[in-house]
Tab-separated table of N, CA and C in Angstrom:
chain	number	residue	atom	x	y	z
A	45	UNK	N	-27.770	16.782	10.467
A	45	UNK	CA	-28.079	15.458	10.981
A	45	UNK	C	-27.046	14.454	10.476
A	46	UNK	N	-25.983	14.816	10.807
A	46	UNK	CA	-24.193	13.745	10.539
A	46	UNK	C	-24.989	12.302	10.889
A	47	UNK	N	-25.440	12.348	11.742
A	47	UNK	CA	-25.712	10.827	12.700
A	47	UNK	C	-26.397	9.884	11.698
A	48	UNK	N	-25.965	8.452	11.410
A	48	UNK	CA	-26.776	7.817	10.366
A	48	UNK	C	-27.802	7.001	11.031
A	49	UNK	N	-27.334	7.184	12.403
A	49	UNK	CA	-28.205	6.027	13.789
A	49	UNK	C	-29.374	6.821	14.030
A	50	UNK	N	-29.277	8.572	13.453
A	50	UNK	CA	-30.350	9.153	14.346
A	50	UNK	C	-31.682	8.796	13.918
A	51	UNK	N	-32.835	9.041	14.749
A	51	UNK	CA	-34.174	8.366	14.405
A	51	UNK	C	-34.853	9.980	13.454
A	52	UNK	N	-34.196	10.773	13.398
A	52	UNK	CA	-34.290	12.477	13.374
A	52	UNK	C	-33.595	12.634	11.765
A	53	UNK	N	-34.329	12.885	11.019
A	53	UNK	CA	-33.657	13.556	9.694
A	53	UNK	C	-34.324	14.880	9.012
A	54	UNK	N	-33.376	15.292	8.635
A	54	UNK	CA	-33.730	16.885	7.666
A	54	UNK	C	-33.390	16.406	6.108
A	55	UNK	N	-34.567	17.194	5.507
A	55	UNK	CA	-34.432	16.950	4.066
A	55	UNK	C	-34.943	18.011	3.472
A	56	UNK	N	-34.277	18.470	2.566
A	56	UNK	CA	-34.602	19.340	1.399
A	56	UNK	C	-35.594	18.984	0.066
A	57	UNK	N	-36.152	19.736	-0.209
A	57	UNK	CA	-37.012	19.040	-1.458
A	57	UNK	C	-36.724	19.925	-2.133
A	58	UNK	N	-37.125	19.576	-3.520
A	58	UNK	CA	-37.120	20.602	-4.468
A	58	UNK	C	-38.874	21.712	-4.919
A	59	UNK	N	-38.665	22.700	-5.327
A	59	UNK	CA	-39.604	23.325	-4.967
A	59	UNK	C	-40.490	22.855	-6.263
A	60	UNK	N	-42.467	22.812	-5.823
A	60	UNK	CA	-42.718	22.337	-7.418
A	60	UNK	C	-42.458	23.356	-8.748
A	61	UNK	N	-42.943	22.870	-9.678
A	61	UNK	CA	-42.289	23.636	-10.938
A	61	UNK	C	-43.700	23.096	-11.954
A	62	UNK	N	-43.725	23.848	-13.158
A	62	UNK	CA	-44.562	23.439	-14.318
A	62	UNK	C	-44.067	22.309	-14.295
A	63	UNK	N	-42.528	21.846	-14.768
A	63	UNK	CA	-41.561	21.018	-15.609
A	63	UNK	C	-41.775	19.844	-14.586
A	64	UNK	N	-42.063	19.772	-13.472
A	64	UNK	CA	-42.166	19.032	-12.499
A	64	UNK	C	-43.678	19.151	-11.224
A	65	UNK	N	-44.186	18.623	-11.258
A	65	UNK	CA	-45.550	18.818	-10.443
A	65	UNK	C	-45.682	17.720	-9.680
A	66	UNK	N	-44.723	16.826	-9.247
A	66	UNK	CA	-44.787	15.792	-8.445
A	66	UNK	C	-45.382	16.809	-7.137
A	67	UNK	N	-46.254	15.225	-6.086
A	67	UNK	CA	-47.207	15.904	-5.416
A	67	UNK	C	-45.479	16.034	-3.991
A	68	UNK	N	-46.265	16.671	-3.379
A	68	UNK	CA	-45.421	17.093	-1.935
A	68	UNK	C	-45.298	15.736	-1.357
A	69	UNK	N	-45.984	14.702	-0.936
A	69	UNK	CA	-45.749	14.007	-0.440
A	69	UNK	C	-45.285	12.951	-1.220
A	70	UNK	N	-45.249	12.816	-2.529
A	70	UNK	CA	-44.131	11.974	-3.032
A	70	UNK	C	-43.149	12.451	-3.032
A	71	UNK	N	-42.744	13.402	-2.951
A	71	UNK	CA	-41.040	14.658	-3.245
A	71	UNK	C	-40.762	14.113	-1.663
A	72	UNK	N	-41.361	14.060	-0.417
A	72	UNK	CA	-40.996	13.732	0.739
A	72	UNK	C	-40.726	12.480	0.960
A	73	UNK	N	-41.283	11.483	0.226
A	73	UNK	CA	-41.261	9.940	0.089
A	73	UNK	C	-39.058	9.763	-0.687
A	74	UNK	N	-39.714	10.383	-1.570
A	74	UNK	CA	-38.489	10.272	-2.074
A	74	UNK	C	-37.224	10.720	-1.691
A	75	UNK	N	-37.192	11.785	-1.083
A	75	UNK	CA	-35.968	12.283	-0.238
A	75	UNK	C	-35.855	11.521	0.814
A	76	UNK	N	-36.702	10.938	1.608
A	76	UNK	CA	-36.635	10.106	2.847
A	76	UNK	C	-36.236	8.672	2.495
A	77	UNK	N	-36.616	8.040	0.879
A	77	UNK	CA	-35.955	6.467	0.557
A	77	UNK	C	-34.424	7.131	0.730
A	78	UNK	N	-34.155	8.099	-0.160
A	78	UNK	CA	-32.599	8.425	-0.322
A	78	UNK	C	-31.921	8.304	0.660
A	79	UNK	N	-32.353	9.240	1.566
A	79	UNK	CA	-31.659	9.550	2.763
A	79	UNK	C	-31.403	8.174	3.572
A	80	UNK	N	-32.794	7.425	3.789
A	80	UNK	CA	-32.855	6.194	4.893
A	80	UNK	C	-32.197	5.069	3.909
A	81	UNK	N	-31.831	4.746	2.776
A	81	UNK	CA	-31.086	3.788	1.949
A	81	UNK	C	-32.476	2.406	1.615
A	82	UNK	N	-33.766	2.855	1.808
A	82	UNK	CA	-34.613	1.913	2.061
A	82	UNK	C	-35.952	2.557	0.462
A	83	UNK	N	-36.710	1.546	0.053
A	83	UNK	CA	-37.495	1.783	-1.106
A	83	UNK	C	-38.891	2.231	-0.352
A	84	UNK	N	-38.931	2.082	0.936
A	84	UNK	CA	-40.752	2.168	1.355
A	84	UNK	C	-40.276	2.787	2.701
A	85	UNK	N	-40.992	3.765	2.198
A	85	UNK	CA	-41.589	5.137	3.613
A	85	UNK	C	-43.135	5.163	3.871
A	86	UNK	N	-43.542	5.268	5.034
A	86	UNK	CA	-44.849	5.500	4.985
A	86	UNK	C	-45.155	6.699	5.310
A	87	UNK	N	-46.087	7.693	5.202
A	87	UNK	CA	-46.835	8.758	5.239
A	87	UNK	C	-48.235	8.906	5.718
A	88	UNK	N	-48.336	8.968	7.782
A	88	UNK	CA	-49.623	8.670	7.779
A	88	UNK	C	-50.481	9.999	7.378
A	89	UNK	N	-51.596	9.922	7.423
A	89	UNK	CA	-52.909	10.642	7.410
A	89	UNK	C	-52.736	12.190	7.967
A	90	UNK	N	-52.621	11.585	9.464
A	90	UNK	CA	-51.961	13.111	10.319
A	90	UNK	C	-51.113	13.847	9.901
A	91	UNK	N	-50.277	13.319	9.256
A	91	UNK	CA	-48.829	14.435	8.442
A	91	UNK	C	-49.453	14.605	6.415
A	92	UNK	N	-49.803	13.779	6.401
A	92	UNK	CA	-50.451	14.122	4.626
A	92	UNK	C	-51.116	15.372	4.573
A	93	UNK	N	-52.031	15.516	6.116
A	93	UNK	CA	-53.392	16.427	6.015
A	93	UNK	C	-52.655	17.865	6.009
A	94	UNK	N	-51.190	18.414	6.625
A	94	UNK	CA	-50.893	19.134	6.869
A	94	UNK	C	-49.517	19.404	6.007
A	95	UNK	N	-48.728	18.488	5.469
A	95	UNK	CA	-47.966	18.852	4.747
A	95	UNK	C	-47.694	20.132	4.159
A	96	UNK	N	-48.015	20.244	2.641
A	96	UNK	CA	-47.927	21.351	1.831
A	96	UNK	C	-47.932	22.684	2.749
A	97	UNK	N	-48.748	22.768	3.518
A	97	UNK	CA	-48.401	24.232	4.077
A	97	UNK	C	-47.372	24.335	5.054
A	98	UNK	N	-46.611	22.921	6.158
A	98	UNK	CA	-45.817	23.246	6.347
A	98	UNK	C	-44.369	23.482	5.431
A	99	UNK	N	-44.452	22.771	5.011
A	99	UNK	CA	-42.955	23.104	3.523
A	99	UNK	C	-42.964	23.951	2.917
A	100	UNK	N	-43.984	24.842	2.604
A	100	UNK	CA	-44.219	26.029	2.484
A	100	UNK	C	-43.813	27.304	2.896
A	101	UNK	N	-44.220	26.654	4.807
A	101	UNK	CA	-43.684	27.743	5.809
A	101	UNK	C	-42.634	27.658	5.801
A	102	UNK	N	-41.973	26.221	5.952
A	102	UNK	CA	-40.498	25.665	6.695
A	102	UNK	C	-39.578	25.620	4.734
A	103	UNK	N	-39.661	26.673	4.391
A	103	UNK	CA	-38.853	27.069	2.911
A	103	UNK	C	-38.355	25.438	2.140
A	104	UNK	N	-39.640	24.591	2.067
A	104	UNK	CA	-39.178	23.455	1.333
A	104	UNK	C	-38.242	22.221	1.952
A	105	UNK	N	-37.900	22.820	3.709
A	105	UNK	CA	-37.002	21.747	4.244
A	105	UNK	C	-37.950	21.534	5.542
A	106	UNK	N	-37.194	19.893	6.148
A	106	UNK	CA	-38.329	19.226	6.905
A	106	UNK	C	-37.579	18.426	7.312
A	107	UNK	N	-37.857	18.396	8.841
A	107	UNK	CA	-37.304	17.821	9.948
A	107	UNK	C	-38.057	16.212	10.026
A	108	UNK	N	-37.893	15.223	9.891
A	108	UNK	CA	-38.831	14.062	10.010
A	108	UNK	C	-38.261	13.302	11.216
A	109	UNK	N	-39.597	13.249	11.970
A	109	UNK	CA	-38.861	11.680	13.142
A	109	UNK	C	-39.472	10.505	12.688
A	110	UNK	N	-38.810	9.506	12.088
A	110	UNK	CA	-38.781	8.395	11.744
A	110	UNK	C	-38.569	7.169	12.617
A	111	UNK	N	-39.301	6.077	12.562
A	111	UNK	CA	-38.689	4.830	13.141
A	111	UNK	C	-39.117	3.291	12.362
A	112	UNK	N	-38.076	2.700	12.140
A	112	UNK	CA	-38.150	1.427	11.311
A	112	UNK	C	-39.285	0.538	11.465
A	113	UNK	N	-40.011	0.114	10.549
A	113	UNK	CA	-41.505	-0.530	10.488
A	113	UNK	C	-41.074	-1.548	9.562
A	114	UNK	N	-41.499	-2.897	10.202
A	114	UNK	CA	-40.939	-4.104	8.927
A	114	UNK	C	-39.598	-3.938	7.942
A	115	UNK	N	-40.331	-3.831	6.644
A	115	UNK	CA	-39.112	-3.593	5.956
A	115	UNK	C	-38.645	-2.238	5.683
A	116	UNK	N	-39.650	-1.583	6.029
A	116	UNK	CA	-39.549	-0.426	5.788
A	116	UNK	C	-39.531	1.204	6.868
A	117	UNK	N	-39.488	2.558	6.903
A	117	UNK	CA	-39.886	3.614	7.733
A	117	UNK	C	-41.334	3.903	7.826
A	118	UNK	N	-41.381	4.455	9.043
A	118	UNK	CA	-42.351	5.118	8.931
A	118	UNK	C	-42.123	6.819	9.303
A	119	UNK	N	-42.839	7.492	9.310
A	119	UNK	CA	-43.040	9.337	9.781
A	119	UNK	C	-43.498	9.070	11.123
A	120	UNK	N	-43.326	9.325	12.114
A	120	UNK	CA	-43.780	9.810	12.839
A	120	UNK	C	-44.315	11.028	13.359
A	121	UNK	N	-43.755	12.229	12.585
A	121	UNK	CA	-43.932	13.228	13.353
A	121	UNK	C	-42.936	14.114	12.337
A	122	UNK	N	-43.503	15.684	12.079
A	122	UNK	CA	-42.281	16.437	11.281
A	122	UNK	C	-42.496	18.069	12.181
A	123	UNK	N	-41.208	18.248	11.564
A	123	UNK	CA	-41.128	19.540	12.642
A	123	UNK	C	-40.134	20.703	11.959
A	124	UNK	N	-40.266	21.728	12.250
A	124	UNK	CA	-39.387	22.716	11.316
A	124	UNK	C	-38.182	22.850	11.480
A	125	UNK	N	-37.565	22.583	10.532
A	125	UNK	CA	-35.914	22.081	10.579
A	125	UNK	C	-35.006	23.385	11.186
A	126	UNK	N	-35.988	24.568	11.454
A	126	UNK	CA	-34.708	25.386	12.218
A	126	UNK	C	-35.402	25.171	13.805
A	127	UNK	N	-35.885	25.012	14.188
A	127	UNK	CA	-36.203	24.773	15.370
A	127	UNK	C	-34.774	23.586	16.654
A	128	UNK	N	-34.208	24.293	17.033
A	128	UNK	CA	-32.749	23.356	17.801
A	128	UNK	C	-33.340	22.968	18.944
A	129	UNK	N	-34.542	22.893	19.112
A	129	UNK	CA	-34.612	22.347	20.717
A	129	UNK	C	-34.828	20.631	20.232
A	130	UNK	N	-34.427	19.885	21.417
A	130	UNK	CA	-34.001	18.591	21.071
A	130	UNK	C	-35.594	17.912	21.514
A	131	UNK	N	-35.419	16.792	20.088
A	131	UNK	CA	-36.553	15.721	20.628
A	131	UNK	C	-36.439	15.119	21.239
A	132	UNK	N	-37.621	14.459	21.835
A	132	UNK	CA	-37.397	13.126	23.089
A	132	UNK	C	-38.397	12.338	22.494
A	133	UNK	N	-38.120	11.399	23.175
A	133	UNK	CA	-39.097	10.091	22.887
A	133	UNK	C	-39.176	9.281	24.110
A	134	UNK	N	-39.873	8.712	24.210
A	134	UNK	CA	-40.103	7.555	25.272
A	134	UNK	C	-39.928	5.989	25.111
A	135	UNK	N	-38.734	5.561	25.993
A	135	UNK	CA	-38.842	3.711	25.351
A	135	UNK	C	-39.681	3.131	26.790
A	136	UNK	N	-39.979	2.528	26.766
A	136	UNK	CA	-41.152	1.298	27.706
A	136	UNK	C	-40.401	0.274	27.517
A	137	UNK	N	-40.174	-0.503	29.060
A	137	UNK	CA	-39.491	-1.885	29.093
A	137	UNK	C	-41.234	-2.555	29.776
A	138	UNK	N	-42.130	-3.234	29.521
A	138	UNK	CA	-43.202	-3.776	30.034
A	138	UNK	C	-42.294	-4.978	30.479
A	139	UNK	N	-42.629	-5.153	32.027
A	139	UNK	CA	-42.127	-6.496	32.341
A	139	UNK	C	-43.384	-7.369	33.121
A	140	UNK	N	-43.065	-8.389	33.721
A	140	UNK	CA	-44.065	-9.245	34.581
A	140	UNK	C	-44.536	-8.432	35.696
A	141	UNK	N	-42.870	-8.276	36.404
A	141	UNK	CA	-43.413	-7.197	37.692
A	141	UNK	C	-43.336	-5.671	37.845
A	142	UNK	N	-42.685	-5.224	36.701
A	142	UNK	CA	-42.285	-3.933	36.850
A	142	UNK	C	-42.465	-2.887	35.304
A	143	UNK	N	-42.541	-1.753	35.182
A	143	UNK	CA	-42.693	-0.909	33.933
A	143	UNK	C	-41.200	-0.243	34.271
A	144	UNK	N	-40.570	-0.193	33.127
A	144	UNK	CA	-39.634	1.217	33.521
A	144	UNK	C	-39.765	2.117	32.072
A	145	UNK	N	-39.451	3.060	32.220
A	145	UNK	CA	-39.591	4.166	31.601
A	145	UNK	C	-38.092	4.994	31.047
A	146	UNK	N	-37.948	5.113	30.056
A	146	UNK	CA	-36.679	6.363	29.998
A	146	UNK	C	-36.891	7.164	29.031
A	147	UNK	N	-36.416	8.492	29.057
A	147	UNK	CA	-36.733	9.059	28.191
A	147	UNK	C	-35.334	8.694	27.306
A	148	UNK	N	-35.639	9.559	26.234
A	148	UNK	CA	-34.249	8.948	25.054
A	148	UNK	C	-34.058	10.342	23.793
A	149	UNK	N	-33.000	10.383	23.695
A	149	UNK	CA	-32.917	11.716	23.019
A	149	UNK	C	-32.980	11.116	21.367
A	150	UNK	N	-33.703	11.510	20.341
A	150	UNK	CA	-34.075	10.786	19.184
A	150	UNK	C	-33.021	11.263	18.497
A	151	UNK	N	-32.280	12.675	18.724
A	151	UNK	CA	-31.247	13.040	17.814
A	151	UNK	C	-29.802	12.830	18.065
C-alpha cells in the first residue's frame, strides 16, 4: 500500500507475548496512528467483536479501510491482507434535482 492518499492500509502487528500483553485492538490502534500520522483511530463495535480471531487467521497482518472523521480515522471495515481483489466504495453527490452515484476504487 505505496499510496499515502489510499483510503486502504495493511499493517503488521506484533504477535502477543508474556513480556507484552497489550490487547489486539490497542496493537491495531497503534499501528494505524503510525501509519495514518494522526493520535486518534476509532474502532467500532462490529470490528472489536471479531478482531482477535481474524489476526489470528490473517498471521497478525490486516488490511483496514479507513476514512477521515473530524480530527481523527475511523475503521471501516478490515479484510485479509492477501486477498488482491480490489475494494470499491460508493461516493453520493445528493443534489436538489438529481442523485449521482460513482463507484470509486478505495485503493
Amino acid at each position: 500500500m505505496g499510496n499515502n492518499n489510499s483510503l486502504v492500509r495493511c499493517v503488521s502487528l506484533a504477535r502477543p507475548e508474556l513480556s507484552n500483553n497489550t490487547a489486539d485492538a490497542q496493537r491495531l490502534k497503534r499501528a494505524l496512528e503510525m501509519e495514518l500520522g494522526t493520535g486518534e483511530v476509532f474502532l467500532p463495535l462490529s470490528i472489536l467483536a471479531t478482531l482477535p480471531e481474524k489476526l489470528r487467521q490473517w498471521n497478525h497482518r490486516i488490511k483496514c479501510v479507513v476514512f477521515k472523521q473530524g480530527a481523527g480515522w475511523s475503521v471501516a471495515a478490515v479484510k485479509d491482507p492477501e486477498n488482491n481483489g480490489g475494494l470499491t466504495g460508493i461516493a453520493a453527490d445528493i443534489g436538489t434535482t438529481r442523485v449521482v452515484l460513482r463507484l470509486v476504487d478505495l485503493e
